[in-house]
Amino acid sequence: MARQPVSTGAFTLHLQDGDWRLAFDAFVHDRPGELAEICSFMAERNARITRFDFNRSEDPHMVEMEVALPSAEAAGPLARDASKVQRLFSDKLADKNQDVKGFTEPEGLLRLKVQLKDSPNAMGALAELCRSHHANIIHMVYREEENPNLLAISVAADSPEQAAALLRDMNERDLAYHVEWTGKQGGDMGRILGLNEVESFMVRLKTILPPDKHDAAEDLLNSTSDLRRILSEFRRQAGETGESLAASEVFTKALQLAAASATKTGSRFALTCTGPLRITQRLRLSRLACPTGANGYLITDGNSHLLIDSSYGLFYADAMQSLVSQGVDPSRIELMLLTHADADHAGWAAPLQRDYGVRIMRHPHTQAVFESENRAEGAHTRLCALNRAYTRLVNRFSDLQVPERMEDFPPHPQGGELGGFPVIGLVRFQDLELTVLESLGGHAPGNVFFLDARRGLLFSGDYLIDVASLADRDKETLSLPRYLMTSTNADSRVFSKEMDMLKALMRGLAKHRAEQAIPRVFPGHGAFYAVGEANW
């Protein structure tokens, strides 16, 4: 006679195919040997595991289980014993707040299908074997009804040698298994069951970063739990939206950035110089573009130099060597101006100051962005925490350092506003006069624009970019800002408004300019262009 399932708290008891089945969620500590212990716990109590589902990426502390018992009466003692040793899943246990060990060695990853021997604790014996070889189980699934004695398991060893030793030991014990995937075979790391997106990202980084970047990867690994928490919290708040999709792409995009940047140094580095272009009677301008990152604008009279923005810090040494080979003496750079604190714009500031004593000028809020390592510092957006994780990733892999000394812009004698933007400073260099306009906050905290109103020259940072002039690589790198509000938009509505204001300002200067100079926009990415040719 069929019996209805009986549920008591965390347990559900029902009769199936002549066996009493007890289903429950089991708690495991995040430490080696835990899965072996819980399997042995069941075997010692004559409970045959019929379903075992552990997915570390979803929850490193929970196993969804079902066991077959010799009688209904056996369920009570098993439940009591499980409660005594804290095997009932609980959100209140302090262990859940501990950091989770991540994985960075791709060749130590294995995904296997194993034919278990017909013995009471075959599953526990295999789990113990993995522990003895320092192979951490990241995914283990067994469903007796679907595939009797067939276990799917993914493990991460500390090295490929340890993974190989595990397989040799399995052979010696006559375990029948099939290796479905190994890290040596490459492929999409995201397909490795049991790796969460942070761990998958870290594993992939190990395959493309040069050795001198591995320490930075390990440092980031130490905050894996924090990064996972940030992503989970963001998804709960954002739901199935464009921003939510962006959250899952953050680490992939940062990976692309690291791969494209870290592999373009040394003999693979190439500095693209566009110019020189005469912008005043005494000054010439050259656009400096590295393989990735933003434009730097070198303005010179042939003797002293002004630099507006730059690229990533990891390109600094190669870029300086390239400038020297082209007859430019970096020691003659007197002043550097920053439009904002992003690593791709500010990467050369600290080393230039360290090596040549270059003065650095920036908006006062830039200091807070540097110190917090959060490009959304002060922005009122739910993406603030996510941007902190993103900022730290980019800063580590691009070698961003913070200058020891930075100055405010000299005050403008008239102040007021221009084109709807507050006028907060005036920087003079030779016969160039740059009015400093403060952004309304649409892109990033402390963002400014530099404008020579008399000649119609605007240094716009990440505004008014000529997308058609970007290389495909640059378009891919910059695609994330479309989703992350504080990547190009601290406030998308304000950002759109500012774009229209800048366009109107430049059109007005082009129409009523006092000199015969051609009004131009010098954006942070892509080519500079004449306002009259703009595709606005």
PDB file of N, CA and C in Angstrom, residues 383-434:
ATOM      1  N   LEU A 383      25.083  49.926  -8.021  1.00  0.00           N
ATOM      2  CA  LEU A 383      26.250  49.274  -8.612  1.00  0.00           C
ATOM      3  C   LEU A 383      27.547  49.695  -7.946  1.00  0.00           C
ATOM      4  N   CYS A 384      27.461  50.444  -6.872  1.00  0.00           N
ATOM      5  CA  CYS A 384      28.675  50.948  -6.223  1.00  0.00           C
ATOM      6  C   CYS A 384      29.564  49.792  -5.760  1.00  0.00           C
ATOM      7  N   ALA A 385      28.983  48.780  -5.115  1.00  0.00           N
ATOM      8  CA  ALA A 385      29.772  47.651  -4.621  1.00  0.00           C
ATOM      9  C   ALA A 385      30.377  46.859  -5.769  1.00  0.00           C
ATOM     10  N   LEU A 386      29.616  46.651  -6.822  1.00  0.00           N
ATOM     11  CA  LEU A 386      30.133  45.906  -7.976  1.00  0.00           C
ATOM     12  C   LEU A 386      31.286  46.649  -8.615  1.00  0.00           C
ATOM     13  N   ASN A 387      31.183  47.969  -8.683  1.00  0.00           N
ATOM     14  CA  ASN A 387      32.269  48.753  -9.272  1.00  0.00           C
ATOM     15  C   ASN A 387      33.523  48.718  -8.415  1.00  0.00           C
ATOM     16  N   ARG A 388      33.371  48.531  -7.107  1.00  0.00           N
ATOM     17  CA  ARG A 388      34.555  48.393  -6.264  1.00  0.00           C
ATOM     18  C   ARG A 388      35.343  47.143  -6.666  1.00  0.00           C
ATOM     19  N   ALA A 389      34.628  46.045  -6.871  1.00  0.00           N
ATOM     20  CA  ALA A 389      35.290  44.810  -7.300  1.00  0.00           C
ATOM     21  C   ALA A 389      35.936  45.001  -8.672  1.00  0.00           C
ATOM     22  N   TYR A 390      35.208  45.621  -9.577  1.00  0.00           N
ATOM     23  CA  TYR A 390      35.730  45.833 -10.928  1.00  0.00           C
ATOM     24  C   TYR A 390      36.957  46.745 -10.903  1.00  0.00           C
ATOM     25  N   THR A 391      36.878  47.819 -10.116  1.00  0.00           N
ATOM     26  CA  THR A 391      38.000  48.758 -10.033  1.00  0.00           C
ATOM     27  C   THR A 391      39.253  48.063  -9.519  1.00  0.00           C
ATOM     28  N   ARG A 392      39.097  47.243  -8.499  1.00  0.00           N
ATOM     29  CA  ARG A 392      40.263  46.571  -7.923  1.00  0.00           C
ATOM     30  C   ARG A 392      40.870  45.572  -8.897  1.00  0.00           C
ATOM     31  N   LEU A 393      40.039  44.892  -9.643  1.00  0.00           N
ATOM     32  CA  LEU A 393      40.555  43.986 -10.663  1.00  0.00           C
ATOM     33  C   LEU A 393      41.401  44.746 -11.676  1.00  0.00           C
ATOM     34  N   VAL A 394      40.836  45.800 -12.224  1.00  0.00           N
ATOM     35  CA  VAL A 394      41.538  46.567 -13.255  1.00  0.00           C
ATOM     36  C   VAL A 394      42.805  47.199 -12.693  1.00  0.00           C
ATOM     37  N   ASN A 395      42.725  47.763 -11.493  1.00  0.00           N
ATOM     38  CA  ASN A 395      43.897  48.406 -10.902  1.00  0.00           C
ATOM     39  C   ASN A 395      45.040  47.424 -10.722  1.00  0.00           C
ATOM     40  N   ARG A 396      44.730  46.197 -10.232  1.00  0.00           N
ATOM     41  CA  ARG A 396      45.784  45.218  -9.992  1.00  0.00           C
ATOM     42  C   ARG A 396      46.473  44.816 -11.292  1.00  0.00           C
ATOM     43  N   PHE A 397      45.680  44.508 -12.301  1.00  0.00           N
ATOM     44  CA  PHE A 397      46.254  43.969 -13.525  1.00  0.00           C
ATOM     45  C   PHE A 397      46.858  45.036 -14.430  1.00  0.00           C
ATOM     46  N   SER A 398      46.520  46.295 -14.182  1.00  0.00           N
ATOM     47  CA  SER A 398      47.086  47.361 -15.016  1.00  0.00           C
ATOM     48  C   SER A 398      48.185  48.129 -14.295  1.00  0.00           C
ATOM     49  N   ASP A 399      48.544  47.699 -13.082  1.00  0.00           N
ATOM     50  CA  ASP A 399      49.617  48.322 -12.302  1.00  0.00           C
ATOM     51  C   ASP A 399      49.339  49.789 -11.981  1.00  0.00           C
ATOM     52  N   LEU A 400      48.124  50.090 -11.560  1.00  0.00           N
ATOM     53  CA  LEU A 400      47.828  51.463 -11.165  1.00  0.00           C
ATOM     54  C   LEU A 400      48.437  51.752  -9.800  1.00  0.00           C
ATOM     55  N   GLN A 401      49.153  52.857  -9.716  1.00  0.00           N
ATOM     56  CA  GLN A 401      49.678  53.350  -8.452  1.00  0.00           C
ATOM     57  C   GLN A 401      49.128  54.753  -8.225  1.00  0.00           C
ATOM     58  N   VAL A 402      49.085  55.146  -6.976  1.00  0.00           N
ATOM     59  CA  VAL A 402      48.534  56.461  -6.638  1.00  0.00           C
ATOM     60  C   VAL A 402      49.682  57.437  -6.433  1.00  0.00           C
ATOM     61  N   PRO A 403      49.658  58.589  -7.115  1.00  0.00           N
ATOM     62  CA  PRO A 403      50.717  59.592  -6.899  1.00  0.00           C
ATOM     63  C   PRO A 403      50.756  60.040  -5.444  1.00  0.00           C
ATOM     64  N   GLU A 404      51.953  60.305  -4.945  1.00  0.00           N
ATOM     65  CA  GLU A 404      52.082  60.759  -3.560  1.00  0.00           C
ATOM     66  C   GLU A 404      51.539  62.166  -3.365  1.00  0.00           C
ATOM     67  N   ARG A 405      51.691  62.995  -4.397  1.00  0.00           N
ATOM     68  CA  ARG A 405      51.250  64.393  -4.290  1.00  0.00           C
ATOM     69  C   ARG A 405      50.394  64.747  -5.497  1.00  0.00           C
ATOM     70  N   MET A 406      49.242  65.332  -5.246  1.00  0.00           N
ATOM     71  CA  MET A 406      48.388  65.822  -6.317  1.00  0.00           C
ATOM     72  C   MET A 406      47.852  67.199  -5.945  1.00  0.00           C
ATOM     73  N   GLU A 407      47.646  68.024  -6.938  1.00  0.00           N
ATOM     74  CA  GLU A 407      47.246  69.415  -6.710  1.00  0.00           C
ATOM     75  C   GLU A 407      45.851  69.675  -7.267  1.00  0.00           C
ATOM     76  N   ASP A 408      45.159  70.633  -6.644  1.00  0.00           N
ATOM     77  CA  ASP A 408      43.918  71.126  -7.217  1.00  0.00           C
ATOM     78  C   ASP A 408      44.259  72.033  -8.400  1.00  0.00           C
ATOM     79  N   PHE A 409      43.290  72.236  -9.260  1.00  0.00           N
ATOM     80  CA  PHE A 409      43.502  73.155 -10.380  1.00  0.00           C
ATOM     81  C   PHE A 409      43.527  74.596  -9.864  1.00  0.00           C
ATOM     82  N   PRO A 410      44.374  75.446 -10.446  1.00  0.00           N
ATOM     83  CA  PRO A 410      44.349  76.867 -10.055  1.00  0.00           C
ATOM     84  C   PRO A 410      42.953  77.440 -10.294  1.00  0.00           C
ATOM     85  N   PRO A 411      42.440  78.243  -9.378  1.00  0.00           N
ATOM     86  CA  PRO A 411      41.079  78.776  -9.535  1.00  0.00           C
ATOM     87  C   PRO A 411      40.956  79.666 -10.760  1.00  0.00           C
ATOM     88  N   HIS A 412      39.774  79.662 -11.345  1.00  0.00           N
ATOM     89  CA  HIS A 412      39.505  80.540 -12.485  1.00  0.00           C
ATOM     90  C   HIS A 412      39.142  81.927 -11.958  1.00  0.00           C
ATOM     91  N   PRO A 413      39.695  82.978 -12.516  1.00  0.00           N
ATOM     92  CA  PRO A 413      39.436  84.323 -11.976  1.00  0.00           C
ATOM     93  C   PRO A 413      37.962  84.732 -12.018  1.00  0.00           C
ATOM     94  N   GLN A 414      37.210  84.252 -13.028  1.00  0.00           N
ATOM     95  CA  GLN A 414      35.797  84.622 -13.116  1.00  0.00           C
ATOM     96  C   GLN A 414      34.877  83.554 -12.524  1.00  0.00           C
ATOM     97  N   GLY A 415      35.240  82.309 -12.630  1.00  0.00           N
ATOM     98  CA  GLY A 415      34.370  81.232 -12.152  1.00  0.00           C
ATOM     99  C   GLY A 415      33.106  81.148 -12.967  1.00  0.00           C
ATOM    100  N   GLY A 416      31.976  80.941 -12.293  1.00  0.00           N
ATOM    101  CA  GLY A 416      30.701  80.868 -12.989  1.00  0.00           C
ATOM    102  C   GLY A 416      30.518  79.530 -13.678  1.00  0.00           C
ATOM    103  N   GLU A 417      29.891  79.575 -14.856  1.00  0.00           N
ATOM    104  CA  GLU A 417      29.690  78.345 -15.615  1.00  0.00           C
ATOM    105  C   GLU A 417      29.804  78.638 -17.099  1.00  0.00           C
ATOM    106  N   LEU A 418      30.021  77.568 -17.858  1.00  0.00           N
ATOM    107  CA  LEU A 418      30.172  77.683 -19.313  1.00  0.00           C
ATOM    108  C   LEU A 418      29.489  76.472 -19.935  1.00  0.00           C
ATOM    109  N   GLY A 419      28.511  76.762 -20.791  1.00  0.00           N
ATOM    110  CA  GLY A 419      27.782  75.668 -21.437  1.00  0.00           C
ATOM    111  C   GLY A 419      26.980  74.835 -20.471  1.00  0.00           C
ATOM    112  N   GLY A 420      26.708  75.376 -19.285  1.00  0.00           N
ATOM    113  CA  GLY A 420      25.959  74.639 -18.279  1.00  0.00           C
ATOM    114  C   GLY A 420      26.827  73.883 -17.288  1.00  0.00           C
ATOM    115  N   PHE A 421      28.162  73.947 -17.483  1.00  0.00           N
ATOM    116  CA  PHE A 421      29.086  73.255 -16.579  1.00  0.00           C
ATOM    117  C   PHE A 421      29.762  74.259 -15.649  1.00  0.00           C
ATOM    118  N   PRO A 422      29.929  73.937 -14.375  1.00  0.00           N
ATOM    119  CA  PRO A 422      30.654  74.823 -13.460  1.00  0.00           C
ATOM    120  C   PRO A 422      32.098  74.999 -13.905  1.00  0.00           C
ATOM    121  N   VAL A 423      32.595  76.223 -13.862  1.00  0.00           N
ATOM    122  CA  VAL A 423      33.992  76.527 -14.174  1.00  0.00           C
ATOM    123  C   VAL A 423      34.761  76.502 -12.861  1.00  0.00           C
ATOM    124  N   ILE A 424      35.697  75.555 -12.733  1.00  0.00           N
ATOM    125  CA  ILE A 424      36.370  75.389 -11.436  1.00  0.00           C
ATOM    126  C   ILE A 424      37.871  75.662 -11.489  1.00  0.00           C
ATOM    127  N   GLY A 425      38.425  75.957 -12.665  1.00  0.00           N
ATOM    128  CA  GLY A 425      39.858  76.194 -12.708  1.00  0.00           C
ATOM    129  C   GLY A 425      40.328  76.734 -14.044  1.00  0.00           C
ATOM    130  N   LEU A 426      41.599  77.176 -14.066  1.00  0.00           N
ATOM    131  CA  LEU A 426      42.228  77.664 -15.291  1.00  0.00           C
ATOM    132  C   LEU A 426      43.695  77.240 -15.260  1.00  0.00           C
ATOM    133  N   VAL A 427      44.093  76.466 -16.265  1.00  0.00           N
ATOM    134  CA  VAL A 427      45.472  75.979 -16.365  1.00  0.00           C
ATOM    135  C   VAL A 427      46.123  76.637 -17.571  1.00  0.00           C
ATOM    136  N   ARG A 428      47.245  77.331 -17.334  1.00  0.00           N
ATOM    137  CA  ARG A 428      47.979  77.976 -18.425  1.00  0.00           C
ATOM    138  C   ARG A 428      49.261  77.207 -18.711  1.00  0.00           C
ATOM    139  N   PHE A 429      49.498  76.955 -19.999  1.00  0.00           N
ATOM    140  CA  PHE A 429      50.743  76.322 -20.432  1.00  0.00           C
ATOM    141  C   PHE A 429      51.162  76.996 -21.734  1.00  0.00           C
ATOM    142  N   GLN A 430      52.266  77.761 -21.643  1.00  0.00           N
ATOM    143  CA  GLN A 430      52.707  78.566 -22.784  1.00  0.00           C
ATOM    144  C   GLN A 430      51.549  79.452 -23.231  1.00  0.00           C
ATOM    145  N   ASP A 431      51.159  79.393 -24.509  1.00  0.00           N
ATOM    146  CA  ASP A 431      50.058  80.250 -24.960  1.00  0.00           C
ATOM    147  C   ASP A 431      48.719  79.499 -25.005  1.00  0.00           C
ATOM    148  N   LEU A 432      48.639  78.390 -24.285  1.00  0.00           N
ATOM    149  CA  LEU A 432      47.394  77.621 -24.197  1.00  0.00           C
ATOM    150  C   LEU A 432      46.718  77.918 -22.855  1.00  0.00           C
ATOM    151  N   GLU A 433      45.441  78.239 -22.882  1.00  0.00           N
ATOM    152  CA  GLU A 433      44.676  78.481 -21.666  1.00  0.00           C
ATOM    153  C   GLU A 433      43.523  77.490 -21.610  1.00  0.00           C
ATOM    154  N   LEU A 434      43.591  76.576 -20.635  1.00  0.00           N
ATOM    155  CA  LEU A 434      42.583  75.528 -20.512  1.00  0.00           C
ATOM    156  C   LEU A 434      41.650  75.830 -19.341  1.00  0.00           C
TER     157      LEU A 434
END
